[in-house]
GROMACS .gro file of C-alpha atoms in nm:
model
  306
    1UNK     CA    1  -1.536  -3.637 -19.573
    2UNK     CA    2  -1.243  -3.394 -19.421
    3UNK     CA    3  -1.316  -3.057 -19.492
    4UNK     CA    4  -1.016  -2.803 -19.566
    5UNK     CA    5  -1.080  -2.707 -19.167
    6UNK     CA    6  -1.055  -3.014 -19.036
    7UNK     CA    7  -0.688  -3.072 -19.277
    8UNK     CA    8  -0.571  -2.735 -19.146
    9UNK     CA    9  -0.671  -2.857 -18.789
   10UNK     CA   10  -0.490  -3.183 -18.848
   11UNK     CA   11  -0.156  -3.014 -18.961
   12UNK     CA   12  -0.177  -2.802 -18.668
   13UNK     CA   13  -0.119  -3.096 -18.444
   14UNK     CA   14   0.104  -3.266 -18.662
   15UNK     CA   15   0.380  -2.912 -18.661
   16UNK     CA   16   0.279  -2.926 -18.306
   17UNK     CA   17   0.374  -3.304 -18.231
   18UNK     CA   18   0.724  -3.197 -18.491
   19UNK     CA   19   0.782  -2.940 -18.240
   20UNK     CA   20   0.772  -3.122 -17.895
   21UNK     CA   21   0.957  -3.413 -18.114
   22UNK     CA   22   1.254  -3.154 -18.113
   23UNK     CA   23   1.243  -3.038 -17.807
   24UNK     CA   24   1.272  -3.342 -17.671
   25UNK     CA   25   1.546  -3.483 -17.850
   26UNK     CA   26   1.783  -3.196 -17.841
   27UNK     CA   27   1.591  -2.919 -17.585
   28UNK     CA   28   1.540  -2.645 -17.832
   29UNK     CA   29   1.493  -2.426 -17.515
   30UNK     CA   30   1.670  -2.520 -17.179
   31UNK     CA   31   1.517  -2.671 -16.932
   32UNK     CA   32   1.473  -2.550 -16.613
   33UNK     CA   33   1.695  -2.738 -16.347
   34UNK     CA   34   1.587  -2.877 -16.034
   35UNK     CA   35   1.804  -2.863 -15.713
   36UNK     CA   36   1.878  -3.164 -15.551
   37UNK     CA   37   1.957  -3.054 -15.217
   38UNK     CA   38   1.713  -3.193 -14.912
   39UNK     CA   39   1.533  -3.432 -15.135
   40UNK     CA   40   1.501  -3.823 -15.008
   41UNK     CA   41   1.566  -4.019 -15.305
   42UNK     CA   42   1.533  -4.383 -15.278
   43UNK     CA   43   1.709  -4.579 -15.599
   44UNK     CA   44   1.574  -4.958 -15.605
   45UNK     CA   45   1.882  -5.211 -15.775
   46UNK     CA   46   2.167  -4.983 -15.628
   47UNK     CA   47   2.388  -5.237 -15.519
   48UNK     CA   48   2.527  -5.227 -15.879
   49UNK     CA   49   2.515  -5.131 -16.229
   50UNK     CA   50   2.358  -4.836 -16.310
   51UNK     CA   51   2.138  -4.792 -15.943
   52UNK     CA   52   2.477  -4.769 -15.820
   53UNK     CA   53   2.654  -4.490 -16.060
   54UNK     CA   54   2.312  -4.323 -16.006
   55UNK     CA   55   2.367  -4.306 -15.649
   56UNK     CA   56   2.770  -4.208 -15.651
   57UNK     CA   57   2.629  -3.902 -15.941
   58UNK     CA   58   2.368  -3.788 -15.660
   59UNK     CA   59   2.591  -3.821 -15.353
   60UNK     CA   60   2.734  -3.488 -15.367
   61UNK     CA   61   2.426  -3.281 -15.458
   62UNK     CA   62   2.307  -3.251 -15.111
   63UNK     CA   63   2.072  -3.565 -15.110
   64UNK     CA   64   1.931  -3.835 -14.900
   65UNK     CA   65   2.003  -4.180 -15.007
   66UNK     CA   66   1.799  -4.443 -14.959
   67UNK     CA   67   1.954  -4.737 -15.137
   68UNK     CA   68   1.773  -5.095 -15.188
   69UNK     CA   69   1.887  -5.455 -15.285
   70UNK     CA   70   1.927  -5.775 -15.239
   71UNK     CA   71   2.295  -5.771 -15.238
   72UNK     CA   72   2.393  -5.656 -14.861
   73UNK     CA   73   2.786  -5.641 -14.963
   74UNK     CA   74   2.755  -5.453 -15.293
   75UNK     CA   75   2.438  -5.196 -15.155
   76UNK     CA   76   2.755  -5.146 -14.836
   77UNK     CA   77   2.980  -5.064 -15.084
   78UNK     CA   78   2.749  -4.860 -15.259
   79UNK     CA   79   2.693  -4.612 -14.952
   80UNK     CA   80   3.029  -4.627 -14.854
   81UNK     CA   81   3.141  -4.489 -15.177
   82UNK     CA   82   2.873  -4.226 -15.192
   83UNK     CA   83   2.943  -4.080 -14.822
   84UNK     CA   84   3.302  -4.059 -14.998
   85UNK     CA   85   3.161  -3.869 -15.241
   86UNK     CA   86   3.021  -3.616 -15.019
   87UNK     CA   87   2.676  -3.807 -14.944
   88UNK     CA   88   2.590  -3.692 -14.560
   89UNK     CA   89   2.263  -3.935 -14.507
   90UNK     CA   90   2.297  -4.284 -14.694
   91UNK     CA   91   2.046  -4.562 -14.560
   92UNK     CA   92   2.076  -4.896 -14.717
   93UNK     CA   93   1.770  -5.201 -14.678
   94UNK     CA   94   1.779  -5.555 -14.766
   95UNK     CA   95   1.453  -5.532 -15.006
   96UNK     CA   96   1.352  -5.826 -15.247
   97UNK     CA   97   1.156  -5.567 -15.494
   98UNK     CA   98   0.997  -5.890 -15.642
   99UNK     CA   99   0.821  -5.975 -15.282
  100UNK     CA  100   0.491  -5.725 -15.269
  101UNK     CA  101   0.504  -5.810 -14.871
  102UNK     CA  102   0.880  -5.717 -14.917
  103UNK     CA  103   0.829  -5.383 -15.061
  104UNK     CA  104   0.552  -5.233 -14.848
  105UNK     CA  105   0.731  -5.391 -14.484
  106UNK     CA  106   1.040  -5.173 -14.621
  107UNK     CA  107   0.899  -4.855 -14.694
  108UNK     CA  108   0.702  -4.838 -14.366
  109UNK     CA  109   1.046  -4.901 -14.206
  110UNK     CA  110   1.214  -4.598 -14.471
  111UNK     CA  111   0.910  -4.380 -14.374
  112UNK     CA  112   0.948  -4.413 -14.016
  113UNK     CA  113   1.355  -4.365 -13.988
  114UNK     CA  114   1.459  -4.165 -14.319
  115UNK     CA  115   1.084  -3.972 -14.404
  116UNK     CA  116   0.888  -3.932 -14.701
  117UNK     CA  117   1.102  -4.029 -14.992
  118UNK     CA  118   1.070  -3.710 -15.280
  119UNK     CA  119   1.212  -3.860 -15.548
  120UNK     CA  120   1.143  -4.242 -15.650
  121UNK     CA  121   1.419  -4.415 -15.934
  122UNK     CA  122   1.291  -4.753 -16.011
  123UNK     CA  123   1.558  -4.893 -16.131
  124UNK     CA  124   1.585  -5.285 -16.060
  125UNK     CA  125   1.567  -5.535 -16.338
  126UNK     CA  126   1.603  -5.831 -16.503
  127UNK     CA  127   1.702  -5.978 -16.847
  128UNK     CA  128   1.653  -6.398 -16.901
  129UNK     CA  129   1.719  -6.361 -17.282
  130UNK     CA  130   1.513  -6.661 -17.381
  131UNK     CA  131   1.344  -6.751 -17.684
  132UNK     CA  132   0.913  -6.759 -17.598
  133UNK     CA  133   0.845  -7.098 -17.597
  134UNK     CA  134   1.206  -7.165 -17.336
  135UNK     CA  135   1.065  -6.935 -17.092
  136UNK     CA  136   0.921  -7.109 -16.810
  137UNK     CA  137   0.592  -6.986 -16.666
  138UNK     CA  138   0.838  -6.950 -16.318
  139UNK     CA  139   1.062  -6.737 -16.551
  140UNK     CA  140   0.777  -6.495 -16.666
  141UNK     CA  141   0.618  -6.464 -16.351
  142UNK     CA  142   0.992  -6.364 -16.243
  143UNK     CA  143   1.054  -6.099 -16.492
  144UNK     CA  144   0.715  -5.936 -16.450
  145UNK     CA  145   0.696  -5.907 -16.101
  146UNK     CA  146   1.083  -5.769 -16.071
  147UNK     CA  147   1.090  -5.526 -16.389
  148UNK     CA  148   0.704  -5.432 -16.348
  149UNK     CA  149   0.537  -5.518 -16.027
  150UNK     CA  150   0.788  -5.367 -15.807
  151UNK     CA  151   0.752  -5.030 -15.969
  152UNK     CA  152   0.319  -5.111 -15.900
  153UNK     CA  153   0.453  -5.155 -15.542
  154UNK     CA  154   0.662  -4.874 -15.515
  155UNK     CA  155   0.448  -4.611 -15.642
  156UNK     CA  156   0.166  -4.749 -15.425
  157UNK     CA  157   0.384  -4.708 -15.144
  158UNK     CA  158   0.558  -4.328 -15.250
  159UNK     CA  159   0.319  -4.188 -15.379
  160UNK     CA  160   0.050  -4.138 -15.184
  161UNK     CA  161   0.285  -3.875 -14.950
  162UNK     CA  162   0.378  -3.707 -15.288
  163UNK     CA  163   0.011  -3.641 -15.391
  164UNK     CA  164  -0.076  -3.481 -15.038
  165UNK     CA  165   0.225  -3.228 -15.081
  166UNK     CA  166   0.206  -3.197 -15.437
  167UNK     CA  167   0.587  -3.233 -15.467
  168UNK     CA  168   0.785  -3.516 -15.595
  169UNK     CA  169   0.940  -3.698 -15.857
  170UNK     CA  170   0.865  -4.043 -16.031
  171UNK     CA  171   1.136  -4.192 -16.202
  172UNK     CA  172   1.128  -4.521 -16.405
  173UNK     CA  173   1.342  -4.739 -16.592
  174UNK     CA  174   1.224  -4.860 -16.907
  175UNK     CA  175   1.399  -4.953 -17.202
  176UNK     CA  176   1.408  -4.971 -17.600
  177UNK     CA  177   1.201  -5.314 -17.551
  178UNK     CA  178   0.928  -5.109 -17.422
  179UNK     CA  179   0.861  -4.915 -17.735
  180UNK     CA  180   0.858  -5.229 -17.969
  181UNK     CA  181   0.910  -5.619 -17.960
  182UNK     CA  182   1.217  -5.780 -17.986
  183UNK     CA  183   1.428  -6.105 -18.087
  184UNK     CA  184   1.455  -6.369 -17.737
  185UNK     CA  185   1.326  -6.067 -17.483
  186UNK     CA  186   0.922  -6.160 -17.508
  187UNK     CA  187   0.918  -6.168 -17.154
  188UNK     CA  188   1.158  -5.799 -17.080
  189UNK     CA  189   0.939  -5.641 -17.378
  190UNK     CA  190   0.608  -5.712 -17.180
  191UNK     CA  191   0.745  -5.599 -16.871
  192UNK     CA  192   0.885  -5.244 -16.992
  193UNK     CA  193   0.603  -5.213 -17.242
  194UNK     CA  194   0.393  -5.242 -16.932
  195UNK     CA  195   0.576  -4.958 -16.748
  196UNK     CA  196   0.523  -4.754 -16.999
  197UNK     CA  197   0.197  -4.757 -17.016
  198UNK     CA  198   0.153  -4.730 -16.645
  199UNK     CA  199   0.328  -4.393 -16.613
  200UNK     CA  200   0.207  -4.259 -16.883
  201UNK     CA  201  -0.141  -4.344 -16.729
  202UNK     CA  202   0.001  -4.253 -16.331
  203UNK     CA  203   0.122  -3.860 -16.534
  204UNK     CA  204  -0.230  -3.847 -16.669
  205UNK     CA  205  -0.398  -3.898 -16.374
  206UNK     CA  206  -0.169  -3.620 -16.196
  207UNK     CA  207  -0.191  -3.383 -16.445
  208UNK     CA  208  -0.553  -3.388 -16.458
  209UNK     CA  209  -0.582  -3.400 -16.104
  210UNK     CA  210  -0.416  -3.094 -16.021
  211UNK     CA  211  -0.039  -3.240 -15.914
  212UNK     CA  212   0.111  -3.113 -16.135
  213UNK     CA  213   0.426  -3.054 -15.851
  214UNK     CA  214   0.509  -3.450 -15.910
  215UNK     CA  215   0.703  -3.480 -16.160
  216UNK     CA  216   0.760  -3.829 -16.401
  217UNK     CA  217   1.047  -3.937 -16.566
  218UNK     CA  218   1.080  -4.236 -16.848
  219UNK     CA  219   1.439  -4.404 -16.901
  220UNK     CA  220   1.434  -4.541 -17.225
  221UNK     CA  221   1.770  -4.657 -17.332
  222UNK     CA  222   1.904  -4.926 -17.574
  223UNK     CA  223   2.172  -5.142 -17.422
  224UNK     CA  224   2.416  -5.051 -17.116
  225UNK     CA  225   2.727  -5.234 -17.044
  226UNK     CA  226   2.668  -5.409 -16.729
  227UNK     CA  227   2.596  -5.734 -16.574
  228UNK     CA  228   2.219  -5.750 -16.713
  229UNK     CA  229   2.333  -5.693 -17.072
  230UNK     CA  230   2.568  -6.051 -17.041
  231UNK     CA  231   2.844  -5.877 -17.267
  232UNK     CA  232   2.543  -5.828 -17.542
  233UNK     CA  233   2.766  -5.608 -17.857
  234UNK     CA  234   2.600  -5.390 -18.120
  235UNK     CA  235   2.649  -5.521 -18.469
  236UNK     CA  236   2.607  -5.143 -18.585
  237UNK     CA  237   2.735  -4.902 -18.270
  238UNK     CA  238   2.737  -4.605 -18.485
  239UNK     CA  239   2.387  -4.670 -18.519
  240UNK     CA  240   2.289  -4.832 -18.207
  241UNK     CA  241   2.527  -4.777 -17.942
  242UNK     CA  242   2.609  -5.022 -17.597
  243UNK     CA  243   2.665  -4.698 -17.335
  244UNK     CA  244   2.886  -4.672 -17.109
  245UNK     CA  245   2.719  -4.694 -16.761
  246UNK     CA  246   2.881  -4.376 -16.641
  247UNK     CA  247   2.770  -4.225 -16.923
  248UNK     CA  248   2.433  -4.357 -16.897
  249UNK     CA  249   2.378  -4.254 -16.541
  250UNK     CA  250   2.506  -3.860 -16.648
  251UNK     CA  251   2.226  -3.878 -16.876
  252UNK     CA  252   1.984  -4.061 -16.626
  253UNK     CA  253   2.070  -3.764 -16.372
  254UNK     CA  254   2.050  -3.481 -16.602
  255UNK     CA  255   1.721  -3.575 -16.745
  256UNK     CA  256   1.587  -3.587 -16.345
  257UNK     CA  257   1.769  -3.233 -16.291
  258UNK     CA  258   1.572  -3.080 -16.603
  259UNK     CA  259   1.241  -3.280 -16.544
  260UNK     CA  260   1.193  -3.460 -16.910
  261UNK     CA  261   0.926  -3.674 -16.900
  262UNK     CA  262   1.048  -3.884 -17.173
  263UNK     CA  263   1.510  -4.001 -17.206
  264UNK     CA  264   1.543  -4.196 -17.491
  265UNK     CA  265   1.869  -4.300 -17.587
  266UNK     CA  266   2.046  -4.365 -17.854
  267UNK     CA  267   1.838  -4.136 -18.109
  268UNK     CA  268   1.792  -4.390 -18.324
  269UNK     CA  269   1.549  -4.556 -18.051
  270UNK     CA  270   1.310  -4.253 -18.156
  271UNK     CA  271   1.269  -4.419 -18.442
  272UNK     CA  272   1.035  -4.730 -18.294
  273UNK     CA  273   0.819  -4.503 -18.134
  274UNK     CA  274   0.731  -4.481 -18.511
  275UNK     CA  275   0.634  -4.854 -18.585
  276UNK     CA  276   0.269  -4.810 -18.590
  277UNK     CA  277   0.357  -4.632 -18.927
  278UNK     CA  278   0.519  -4.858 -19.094
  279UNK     CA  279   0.476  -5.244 -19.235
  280UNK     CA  280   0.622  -5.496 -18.971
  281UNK     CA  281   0.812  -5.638 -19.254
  282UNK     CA  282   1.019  -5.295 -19.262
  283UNK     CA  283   1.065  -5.332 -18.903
  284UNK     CA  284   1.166  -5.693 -18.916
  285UNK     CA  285   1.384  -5.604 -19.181
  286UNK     CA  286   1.582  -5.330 -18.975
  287UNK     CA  287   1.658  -5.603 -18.682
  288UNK     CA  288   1.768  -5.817 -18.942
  289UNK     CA  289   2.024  -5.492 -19.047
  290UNK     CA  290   2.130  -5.431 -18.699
  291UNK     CA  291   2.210  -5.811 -18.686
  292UNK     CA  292   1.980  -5.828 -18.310
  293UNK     CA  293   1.929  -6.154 -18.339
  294UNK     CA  294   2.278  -6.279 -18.401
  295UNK     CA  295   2.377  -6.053 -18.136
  296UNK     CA  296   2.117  -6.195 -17.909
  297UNK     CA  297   2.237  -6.536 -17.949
  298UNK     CA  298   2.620  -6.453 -17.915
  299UNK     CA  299   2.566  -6.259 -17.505
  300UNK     CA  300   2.245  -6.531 -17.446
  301UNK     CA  301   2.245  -6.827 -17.652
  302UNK     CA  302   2.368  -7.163 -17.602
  303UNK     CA  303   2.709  -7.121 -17.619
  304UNK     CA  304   2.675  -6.865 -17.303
  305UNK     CA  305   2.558  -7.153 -17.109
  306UNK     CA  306   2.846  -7.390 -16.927
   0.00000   0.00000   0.00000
């Protein structure tokens, strides 16, 4: 039986949870703002997309780069752009993130010739877009070991260094998908859902361990028009939005600048980290208002393939 205590006790966490809810979404009380300048920050996925607008934002701030891909022309490209925009060190590597053997041979070679990287942005991914029972076991295997096992890798190869100094910063891209399950992305949903939960779990274990000088940073956004998104359009962009990848990456950087654990964007994506609450017929219901599925099958469906 709750006593009157025990419902004061419980409203006292639930103003408190209201309050960080706030904060969070529209930082009540500023931020402090990290500087950039001397940190080694290696982006994963930078050849493009948003790794590479990531990259071009950083350049001038006084940063290392340390850019990784599979694409030797576009990664090029990449650090030619960001010396241009005032980047003094830019080191690029040939890295297949999904390859375990891969990842740690390439960090022992950025350890060695760059240093210690201080900030990590684990940004490569995939999207297949297929329906459950279309996905090939090959397919999952793929999508897990590029969206979530190269961020294990990673952070078994960073962090480490970070932990002795107590300095550093773990960032990871997520996504919408993470928070709940979606229409044709069974595969992307486990793999983000999984990240997640890992940093979550890596922040606990560095909180309670005394680091608390490493830093962790969630990306959480809906869709962002680039080449992963296959020209995917919001049935309701007032309510859901496609962002701009310049736009994106702004927000990407500014949320590493002021150290938020959690960037979740649109707004509206706060809304699924309520779906525990709710009947999953209310939930199916608002995909079914938002018209995912139709947009699904219009950037992934049959028609897409020649």
């Amino acid at each position: 039986m709750f006593s009157f205590r025990c419902i004061r006790k419980l409203l006292q966490y639930v103003k408190f949870y209201f309050f960080l809810l706030m904060e969070n979404m529209f930082s009540v009380f500023p931020l402090r703002k990290k500087c950039f300048a001397g940190e080694i920050v290696l982006i994963t996925g930078s050849a493009n997309g948003i790794g590479k607008r990531v990259a071009l934002k950083l350049a001038p701030l006084g940063v290392t780069l340390v850019l990784w891909d599979i694409d030797d022309e576009g990664n090029k490209e990449t650090s030619r752009l960001a010396q241009q925009n005032g980047a003094n060190r830019v080191f690029t590597y040939h890295c297949d993130c999904s390859s375990r053997e891969d990842v740690y041979e390439q960090a022992d070679k950025v350890r060695k010739e760059v240093g210690d990287v201080t900030i990590l942005i684990n940004n490569v991914g995939i999207m297949i877009g297929k329906k459950f029972c279309e996905l090939t076991d090959e397919d999952f295997e793929k999508t897990l070991r590029i969206n979530f096992f190269s961020q294990v890798w990673t952070c078994k190869a960073f962090l480490p260094a970070m932990v002795a100094c107590n300095r550093g910063h773990l960032v990871s891209t997520s996504s919408a998908a993470g928070l709940m399950g979606f229409y044709r992305l069974s595969d992307y949903c486990a793999s983000k859902s999984a990240v997640i939960g890992m940093m979550e779990a890596i922040n606990s274990e560095l909180y309670h361990g005394g680091k608390r000088g490493i830093k962790t940073t969630i990306i959480c956004p809906y869709f962002i028009s680039t080449k992963l998104s296959k020209g995917f359009k919001s049935a309701k962009p007032c309510f859901l939005p496609v962002y701009d990848p310049e736009y994106a990456a702004s927000r990407i950087v500014n949320a590493i600048k002021k150290e938020k654990f959690y960037l979740i964007m649109p707004p509206a994506v706060y809304l699924l980290g309520l779906r525990i609450f709710i009947p999953r017929k209310i939930a199916l219901f608002l995909e079914s208002y938002v018209k995912f599925p139709e947009s699904m099958e219009e950037a992934f469906g049959q028609k897409k393939k020649d």
